[in-house]
Short mmCIF file of C-alpha atoms and ligand atoms in Angstrom, two decimals:
data_model
loop_
_atom_site.label_atom_id
_atom_site.label_comp_id
_atom_site.label_asym_id
_atom_site.label_seq_id
_atom_site.Cartn_x
_atom_site.Cartn_y
_atom_site.Cartn_z
CA UNK A 1 0.00 0.00 0.00
CA UNK A 2 1.05 3.60 -0.52
CA UNK A 3 1.13 6.12 2.30
CA UNK A 4 -2.02 8.00 1.26
CA UNK A 5 -4.16 4.83 1.39
CA UNK A 6 -2.77 3.87 4.79
CA UNK A 7 -3.50 7.39 6.06
CA UNK A 8 -7.06 7.19 4.76
CA UNK A 9 -7.72 3.85 6.50
CA UNK A 10 -6.04 5.08 9.69
CA UNK A 11 -8.27 8.13 9.77
CA UNK A 12 -11.39 6.11 9.12
CA UNK A 13 -10.77 3.01 11.23
CA UNK A 14 -8.21 3.74 13.94
CA UNK A 15 -9.05 5.57 17.19
CA UNK A 16 -7.62 9.05 17.07
CA UNK A 17 -5.13 8.63 19.91
CA UNK A 18 -2.00 9.61 17.98
CA UNK A 19 -3.37 12.63 16.09
CA UNK A 20 -1.80 13.40 12.77
CA UNK A 21 1.34 11.32 12.75
CA UNK A 22 4.64 11.99 11.04
CA UNK A 23 3.73 11.30 7.39
CA UNK A 24 5.61 8.12 6.68
CA UNK A 25 5.03 4.35 6.95
CA UNK A 26 7.89 1.88 7.01
CA UNK A 27 8.04 -1.52 5.39
CA UNK A 28 11.57 -2.68 6.06
CA UNK A 29 14.48 -2.08 8.41
CA UNK A 30 18.10 -3.07 8.44
CA UNK A 31 20.78 -1.93 10.90
CA UNK A 32 19.99 1.69 11.76
CA UNK A 33 18.00 2.29 8.58
CA UNK A 34 14.34 2.10 7.64
CA UNK A 35 12.70 2.12 4.20
CA UNK A 36 9.31 3.69 3.57
CA UNK A 37 6.37 2.62 1.41
CA UNK A 38 7.58 5.22 -1.08
CA UNK A 39 10.97 3.52 -1.24
CA UNK A 40 12.88 6.18 0.68
CA UNK A 41 15.67 5.40 3.14
CA UNK A 42 15.70 6.89 6.65
CA UNK A 43 18.26 6.85 9.46
CA UNK A 44 16.68 6.07 12.82
CA UNK A 45 17.98 8.01 15.81
CA UNK A 46 14.89 7.27 17.92
CA UNK A 47 14.84 3.46 17.71
CA UNK A 48 11.08 2.95 18.05
CA UNK A 49 11.23 4.86 21.39
CA UNK A 50 14.29 3.06 22.76
CA UNK A 51 13.01 -0.35 21.63
CA UNK A 52 15.17 -1.20 18.61
CA UNK A 53 18.51 -1.02 20.44
CA UNK A 54 20.06 -3.86 18.42
CA UNK A 55 18.90 -2.20 15.19
CA UNK A 56 16.64 -3.80 12.60
CA UNK A 57 16.84 -7.31 11.13
CA UNK A 58 19.84 -8.35 13.19
CA UNK A 59 20.74 -11.81 11.75
CA UNK A 60 21.11 -13.53 15.16
CA UNK A 61 17.78 -12.09 16.30
CA UNK A 62 16.02 -13.01 13.04
CA UNK A 63 17.38 -16.57 13.16
CA UNK A 64 16.43 -17.26 16.78
CA UNK A 65 12.99 -15.67 16.52
CA UNK A 66 12.18 -17.27 13.14
CA UNK A 67 13.13 -20.68 14.49
CA UNK A 68 10.89 -20.11 17.53
CA UNK A 69 7.98 -18.91 15.34
CA UNK A 70 8.15 -22.07 13.28
CA UNK A 71 8.31 -24.36 16.32
CA UNK A 72 6.14 -22.76 19.06
CA UNK A 73 4.90 -19.18 19.45
CA UNK A 74 2.70 -19.45 22.50
CA UNK A 75 1.77 -21.82 25.20
CA UNK A 76 0.23 -20.76 28.48
CA UNK A 77 1.79 -20.37 31.89
CA UNK A 78 -0.15 -23.48 32.95
CA UNK A 79 2.92 -25.28 31.60
CA UNK A 80 6.68 -24.91 32.00
CA UNK A 81 8.37 -22.76 29.35
CA UNK A 82 12.01 -23.28 28.46
CA UNK A 83 12.76 -19.84 27.00
CA UNK A 84 11.07 -18.20 30.01
CA UNK A 85 13.21 -20.12 32.48
CA UNK A 86 16.34 -19.32 30.46
CA UNK A 87 15.59 -15.60 30.13
CA UNK A 88 14.80 -15.33 33.85
CA UNK A 89 18.15 -17.04 34.57
CA UNK A 90 19.97 -14.69 32.20
CA UNK A 91 18.47 -11.57 33.82
CA UNK A 92 19.14 -12.81 37.37
CA UNK A 93 22.75 -13.76 36.58
CA UNK A 94 23.41 -10.31 35.15
CA UNK A 95 21.64 -8.14 37.74
CA UNK A 96 20.95 -7.68 41.45
CA UNK A 97 17.56 -9.41 41.07
CA UNK A 98 16.87 -12.94 42.33
CA UNK A 99 13.50 -13.57 40.66
CA UNK A 100 11.72 -12.36 37.52
CA UNK A 101 8.11 -12.13 36.34
CA UNK A 102 7.34 -11.44 32.66
CA UNK A 103 4.58 -9.16 31.38
CA UNK A 104 3.83 -7.69 27.96
CA UNK A 105 4.65 -4.01 28.33
CA UNK A 106 6.27 -1.38 30.51
CA UNK A 107 3.03 -0.25 32.12
CA UNK A 108 2.17 -3.82 32.95
CA UNK A 109 5.61 -4.44 34.46
CA UNK A 110 5.13 -1.34 36.63
CA UNK A 111 1.67 -2.55 37.67
CA UNK A 112 3.32 -5.78 38.76
CA UNK A 113 5.97 -3.91 40.74
CA UNK A 114 3.32 -1.80 42.48
CA UNK A 115 1.25 -4.88 43.34
CA UNK A 116 4.37 -6.59 44.67
CA UNK A 117 5.31 -3.63 46.90
CA UNK A 118 1.82 -3.50 48.38
CA UNK A 119 1.43 -7.22 49.01
CA UNK A 120 4.94 -7.35 50.50
CA UNK A 121 3.86 -5.19 53.42
CA UNK A 122 0.42 -6.83 53.72
CA UNK A 123 2.19 -10.13 54.25
CA UNK A 124 4.44 -8.56 56.86
CA UNK A 125 1.26 -7.59 58.74
CA UNK A 126 1.66 -3.90 57.86
CA UNK A 127 -1.36 -3.19 55.60
CA UNK A 128 -1.11 0.51 56.51
CA UNK A 129 2.02 0.71 54.35
CA UNK A 130 0.49 1.14 50.89
CA UNK A 131 1.53 4.60 49.75
CA UNK A 132 4.09 5.04 46.96
CA UNK A 133 6.15 8.16 46.43
CA UNK A 134 7.01 8.96 42.80
CA UNK A 135 8.59 11.94 41.08
CA UNK A 136 7.11 14.91 39.29
CA UNK A 137 7.66 14.74 35.49
CA UNK A 138 7.90 10.96 35.72
CA UNK A 139 6.33 8.57 33.24
CA UNK A 140 5.28 5.09 34.31
CA UNK A 141 2.64 4.07 31.75
CA UNK A 142 -0.95 4.47 30.56
CA UNK A 143 -3.00 2.15 32.73
CA UNK A 144 -5.08 3.82 35.45
CA UNK A 145 -2.63 2.83 38.19
CA UNK A 146 0.54 3.69 36.29
CA UNK A 147 -1.08 7.01 35.32
CA UNK A 148 -1.70 7.53 39.02
CA UNK A 149 2.02 6.95 39.57
CA UNK A 150 3.02 9.21 36.66
CA UNK A 151 3.95 12.74 37.70
CA UNK A 152 2.35 14.56 34.75
CA UNK A 153 -1.18 15.77 35.26
CA UNK A 154 -2.01 16.10 31.56
CA UNK A 155 -2.02 12.32 31.11
CA UNK A 156 -4.00 11.38 34.20
CA UNK A 157 -6.47 14.21 34.76
CA UNK A 158 -9.05 13.14 32.12
CA UNK A 159 -9.34 9.69 33.71
CA UNK A 160 -10.04 10.56 37.32
CA UNK A 161 -10.81 9.04 39.76
CA UNK A 162 -7.36 7.50 39.87
CA UNK A 163 -5.83 4.77 42.01
CA UNK A 164 -5.24 6.06 45.53
CA UNK A 165 -1.96 6.15 47.37
CA UNK A 166 0.50 8.03 45.15
CA UNK A 167 2.42 11.14 46.21
CA UNK A 168 4.68 13.13 43.89
CA UNK A 169 7.83 15.03 44.83
CA UNK A 170 10.33 16.98 42.68
CA UNK A 171 13.34 15.13 41.29
CA UNK A 172 16.70 15.56 43.07
CA UNK A 173 15.06 17.22 46.08
CA UNK A 174 15.95 14.92 48.93
CA UNK A 175 14.37 17.10 51.63
CA UNK A 176 11.02 17.00 49.78
CA UNK A 177 11.18 13.21 49.57
CA UNK A 178 12.09 12.88 53.22
CA UNK A 179 9.18 15.16 54.18
CA UNK A 180 6.72 13.12 52.08
CA UNK A 181 7.47 9.86 53.88
CA UNK A 182 4.98 8.74 56.53
CA UNK A 183 4.17 5.50 58.34
CA UNK A 184 2.02 4.71 55.28
CA UNK A 185 4.86 4.75 52.77
CA UNK A 186 5.60 1.36 51.23
CA UNK A 187 7.81 2.30 48.29
CA UNK A 188 9.67 4.99 46.41
CA UNK A 189 9.40 4.47 42.67
CA UNK A 190 11.44 6.42 40.14
CA UNK A 191 13.17 6.39 36.78
CA UNK A 192 16.92 6.78 37.40
CA UNK A 193 16.89 8.94 34.27
CA UNK A 194 13.49 10.38 33.36
CA UNK A 195 12.98 9.75 29.66
CA UNK A 196 9.61 10.75 28.32
CA UNK A 197 9.53 14.19 29.96
CA UNK A 198 12.83 15.26 28.36
CA UNK A 199 15.80 13.27 29.73
CA UNK A 200 16.30 14.39 33.34
CA UNK A 201 18.84 12.27 35.26
CA UNK A 202 18.70 11.74 39.02
CA UNK A 203 21.91 12.90 40.74
CA UNK A 204 24.06 10.03 42.03
CA UNK A 205 24.15 11.46 45.60
CA UNK A 206 20.38 11.87 45.50
CA UNK A 207 19.86 8.21 44.60
CA UNK A 208 22.35 7.10 47.23
CA UNK A 209 20.51 9.17 49.85
CA UNK A 210 17.15 7.78 48.70
CA UNK A 211 18.50 4.24 49.05
CA UNK A 212 19.85 4.94 52.55
CA UNK A 213 16.53 6.49 53.61
CA UNK A 214 14.56 3.53 52.23
CA UNK A 215 16.70 1.12 54.26
CA UNK A 216 16.33 3.26 57.38
CA UNK A 217 12.53 3.59 57.09
CA UNK A 218 11.76 0.06 55.84
CA UNK A 219 10.59 1.21 52.43
CA UNK A 220 11.04 -0.63 49.12
CA UNK A 221 13.00 1.10 46.37
CA UNK A 222 11.59 0.52 42.87
CA UNK A 223 13.44 1.65 39.73
CA UNK A 224 11.44 1.95 36.53
CA UNK A 225 14.12 0.88 34.05
CA UNK A 226 11.65 0.36 31.23
CA UNK A 227 13.59 2.89 29.15
CA UNK A 228 17.00 3.01 30.89
CA UNK A 229 17.42 -0.77 31.00
CA UNK A 230 19.24 -3.11 28.58
CA UNK A 231 22.33 -1.04 27.90
CA UNK A 232 20.78 2.28 26.96
CA UNK A 233 22.63 4.31 29.60
CA UNK A 234 26.03 2.65 29.19
CA UNK A 235 25.53 -0.21 31.66
CA UNK A 236 23.22 -3.18 31.18
CA UNK A 237 21.01 -1.61 33.89
CA UNK A 238 21.14 2.04 34.89
CA UNK A 239 21.23 1.25 38.63
CA UNK A 240 24.71 -0.23 38.01
CA UNK A 241 25.87 3.15 36.80
CA UNK A 242 24.76 4.76 40.04
CA UNK A 243 25.85 1.90 42.25
CA UNK A 244 22.45 1.88 43.94
CA UNK A 245 20.61 -1.44 44.01
CA UNK A 246 16.82 -1.23 44.01
CA UNK A 247 14.66 -3.91 45.67
CA UNK A 248 12.58 -4.11 42.51
CA UNK A 249 13.17 -2.87 38.97
CA UNK A 250 11.13 -3.09 35.81
CA UNK A 251 12.12 -3.58 32.18
CA UNK A 252 10.35 -3.53 28.82
CA UNK A 253 11.17 -1.44 25.74
CA UNK A 254 14.52 -2.85 24.46
CA UNK A 255 14.22 -6.24 26.16
CA UNK A 256 12.37 -7.93 23.29
CA UNK A 257 14.06 -6.16 20.36
CA UNK A 258 10.58 -5.20 19.13
CA UNK A 259 8.59 -8.23 20.32
CA UNK A 260 6.45 -6.99 23.25
CA UNK A 261 7.76 -8.10 26.65
CA UNK A 262 8.10 -6.54 30.09
CA UNK A 263 9.72 -7.79 33.27
CA UNK A 264 9.41 -7.29 37.02
CA UNK A 265 12.81 -8.05 38.55
CA UNK A 266 13.08 -8.31 42.32
CA UNK A 267 15.42 -9.28 45.10
CA UNK A 268 14.46 -12.41 47.01
CA UNK A 269 12.86 -10.72 50.04
CA UNK A 270 10.45 -8.75 47.83
CA UNK A 271 9.92 -11.40 45.15
CA UNK A 272 8.82 -13.93 47.75
CA UNK A 273 5.73 -11.87 48.59
CA UNK A 274 3.89 -13.19 45.53
CA UNK A 275 2.43 -16.62 46.13
CA UNK A 276 0.45 -18.72 43.60
CA UNK A 277 -2.64 -17.01 42.22
CA UNK A 278 -1.70 -13.47 43.22
CA UNK A 279 -0.31 -12.37 39.88
CA UNK A 280 -0.41 -13.75 36.35
CA UNK A 281 -0.63 -13.10 32.64
CA UNK A 282 -1.93 -14.92 29.56
CA UNK A 283 0.77 -13.81 27.13
CA UNK A 284 3.44 -12.71 29.61
CA UNK A 285 6.68 -14.64 29.17
CA UNK A 286 5.54 -16.78 26.25
CA UNK A 287 8.08 -18.73 24.18
CA UNK A 288 8.30 -16.18 21.37
CA UNK A 289 8.75 -13.11 23.60
CA UNK A 290 11.31 -14.82 25.81
CA UNK A 291 13.27 -16.14 22.83
CA UNK A 292 13.38 -12.56 21.53
CA UNK A 293 14.68 -11.49 24.96
CA UNK A 294 17.34 -14.21 24.90
CA UNK A 295 18.45 -13.08 21.43
CA UNK A 296 18.70 -9.46 22.60
CA UNK A 297 20.73 -10.42 25.69
CA UNK A 298 23.08 -12.53 23.55
CA UNK A 299 23.64 -9.72 21.05
CA UNK A 300 24.10 -7.12 23.83
CA UNK A 301 26.87 -9.27 25.29
CA UNK A 302 28.57 -10.40 22.04
CA UNK A 303 28.67 -6.93 20.57
CA UNK A 304 29.36 -5.13 23.87
CA UNK A 305 26.51 -2.73 23.15
CA UNK A 306 26.38 -1.23 26.67
CA UNK A 307 30.02 -0.21 26.28
CA UNK A 308 29.25 1.20 22.83
CA UNK A 309 26.35 3.20 24.29
CA UNK A 310 28.70 4.65 26.92
CA UNK A 311 31.41 5.50 24.40
CA UNK A 312 29.18 6.96 21.68
CA UNK A 313 27.04 8.77 24.26
CA UNK A 314 30.11 10.56 25.62
CA UNK A 315 31.28 11.29 22.08
CA UNK A 316 27.97 12.82 20.96
CA UNK A 317 27.73 14.77 24.22
CA UNK A 318 31.21 16.26 23.86
CA UNK A 319 30.67 17.16 20.20
CA UNK A 320 27.37 18.86 21.00
CA UNK A 321 28.90 20.70 23.96
CA UNK A 322 31.69 21.99 21.72
CA UNK A 323 29.10 23.24 19.23
CA UNK A 324 27.08 24.82 22.03
CA UNK A 325 30.04 26.86 23.25
CA UNK A 326 31.13 27.94 19.75
CA UNK A 327 28.89 28.23 16.70
CA UNK A 328 25.58 26.95 18.11
CA UNK A 329 24.69 28.95 21.24
CA UNK A 330 21.03 27.93 20.61
CA UNK A 331 22.04 24.58 22.17
CA UNK A 332 21.84 25.52 25.83
CA UNK A 333 22.24 22.19 27.59
CA UNK A 334 23.02 18.55 26.76
CA UNK A 335 21.61 15.96 29.15
CA UNK A 336 23.05 12.62 28.15
CA UNK A 337 23.42 9.34 29.98
CA UNK A 338 24.81 6.82 27.52
CA UNK A 339 22.67 7.04 24.38
CA UNK A 340 19.72 8.59 26.18
CA UNK A 341 20.16 12.18 25.06
CA UNK A 342 18.17 15.37 25.60
CA UNK A 343 19.24 18.54 23.80
CA UNK A 344 17.83 21.71 25.36
CA UNK A 345 17.43 24.66 22.99
CA UNK A 346 17.07 28.24 24.20
CA UNK A 347 14.62 29.05 21.37
CA UNK A 348 11.25 27.28 20.78
CA UNK A 349 12.45 25.60 17.60
CA UNK A 350 12.56 21.92 18.60
CA UNK A 351 9.53 20.97 16.43
CA UNK A 352 11.03 22.85 13.45
CA UNK A 353 14.43 21.17 13.91
CA UNK A 354 12.73 17.78 14.09
CA UNK A 355 10.82 18.58 10.87
CA UNK A 356 14.04 19.67 9.11
CA UNK A 357 15.73 16.46 10.26
CA UNK A 358 12.81 14.50 8.83
CA UNK A 359 13.34 16.25 5.47
CA UNK A 360 16.94 15.02 5.71
CA UNK A 361 15.56 11.53 6.39
CA UNK A 362 16.54 11.42 10.06
CA UNK A 363 14.13 10.26 12.76
CA UNK A 364 14.36 12.07 16.11
CA UNK A 365 11.75 13.42 18.54
CA UNK A 366 10.99 16.57 20.45
CA UNK A 367 9.54 17.20 23.90
CA UNK A 368 7.60 20.46 23.80
CA UNK A 369 9.09 23.47 22.05
CA UNK A 370 12.61 23.42 23.50
CA UNK A 371 13.87 19.86 23.86
CA UNK A 372 15.13 17.39 21.25
CA UNK A 373 15.17 13.78 22.32
CA UNK A 374 17.64 11.36 20.75
CA UNK A 375 17.58 7.58 21.32
CA UNK A 376 19.68 5.95 18.60
CA UNK A 377 20.09 2.19 18.30
CA UNK A 378 23.05 1.10 20.46
CA UNK A 379 24.84 -0.28 17.39
CA UNK A 380 25.74 3.15 15.95
CA UNK A 381 29.35 3.86 15.02
CA UNK A 382 31.34 7.07 15.38
CA UNK A 383 30.84 7.69 11.65
CA UNK A 384 27.05 7.41 12.16
CA UNK A 385 27.31 9.92 15.02
CA UNK A 386 29.35 12.34 12.86
CA UNK A 387 26.82 12.16 10.03
CA UNK A 388 24.02 12.71 12.49
CA UNK A 389 25.68 15.80 13.97
CA UNK A 390 26.34 17.22 10.51
CA UNK A 391 22.64 16.75 9.66
CA UNK A 392 21.56 18.24 12.99
CA UNK A 393 23.64 21.40 12.61
CA UNK A 394 22.30 22.07 9.14
CA UNK A 395 18.75 21.35 10.38
CA UNK A 396 19.28 23.94 13.14
CA UNK A 397 20.65 26.44 10.59
CA UNK A 398 17.53 25.98 8.47
CA UNK A 399 15.12 26.10 11.41
CA UNK A 400 16.50 29.30 12.96
C1 PLP B 1 7.68 3.70 27.89
C2 PLP B 1 7.72 3.71 29.36
C3 PLP B 1 6.73 3.09 30.13
C4 PLP B 1 5.50 2.48 29.52
O1 PLP B 1 5.79 1.38 28.73
P1 PLP B 1 4.64 0.76 27.78
O2 PLP B 1 5.31 -0.43 27.17
O3 PLP B 1 4.30 1.82 26.77
O4 PLP B 1 3.50 0.42 28.63
C5 PLP B 1 6.87 3.08 31.50
N1 PLP B 1 7.94 3.64 32.10
C6 PLP B 1 8.92 4.26 31.39
C7 PLP B 1 10.08 4.85 32.10
C8 PLP B 1 8.84 4.33 30.00
O5 PLP B 1 9.78 4.96 29.30
#
């Protein structure tokens, strides 16, 4: 089909949740490139919102997933599942978690983490501990409960009444967090680097203080690593970068290389709170999704993609900072942790720069009028980064 037909059907048959989209539809991907219905080639520096970290059509991924598709796609959790057991083992052996539960998305993984935190204290005979403190500008998902956890009113307001028991405090304000804690607090839940709202990292000392306070007050620490996880920030998991181990962390986006999967990862004491019948999923952790996860983990390791994210993230950051202090004063701040990059502009031209980049066949995103958000696949090379920066500077020239 051509783009205009797809657009017509979309308008007629699809709920209008995404508004008028960027006018392109893709039919094929390879490496960091995508091809459109009109046969044009694009370079992807947004990676399906941090999902396609290993790039498109990676041969190892295609082989493992194709083989699984032709043997067994789904069987229910009524039975034992080899790929599920293997992926859980792989995640445990490479993280601070002792047990894993698989879901189908980030929101669903966060729902699982929230349920786990609440039932943990119920089982300790402390049902009064049910409140969860989250951060302003956070994003935890689109279900009613994860919207209740999300610190952005615009998403949640239309769906009130929300789930009770969530309190929001500003990021990197330890005093505010300390003041929000009561005898009802069961968990602190945060993204170590806030993604969706514009790439805002937590300070290392802040996270270390939060961890210490949680231990002191008998509160669970939950990291939402749906976006930061699986190498994006330069370590396999972002908590490793900060040297702060959460009791529970969640994964999704990059874990399945594009096949939907989420994970609740927990240390033994917390994980043990779930007993049979208290949580479940029809699709969660099925053979196909877990095989995709195993392929991603294998490729991450073989190609040292976390290290590449660290190296290329620092490279892009330093090049952008050099531009900011010389010829491009419009770039006012670079917030980058690995290949999770926010570029703050001091003029409201982010949408125009994104549009100019699209004309140059580059996919990036903006947050509001002043922030560009860059999430390239973790397989990019220095030459890819150089080409990207060349395109970006000319896009800025044209947009100003
Ligand atoms: C994307 C995202 C989610 C939601 O994931 P879905 O798969 O869209 O439900 C939750 N938390 C964070 C930090 C995210 O970036």
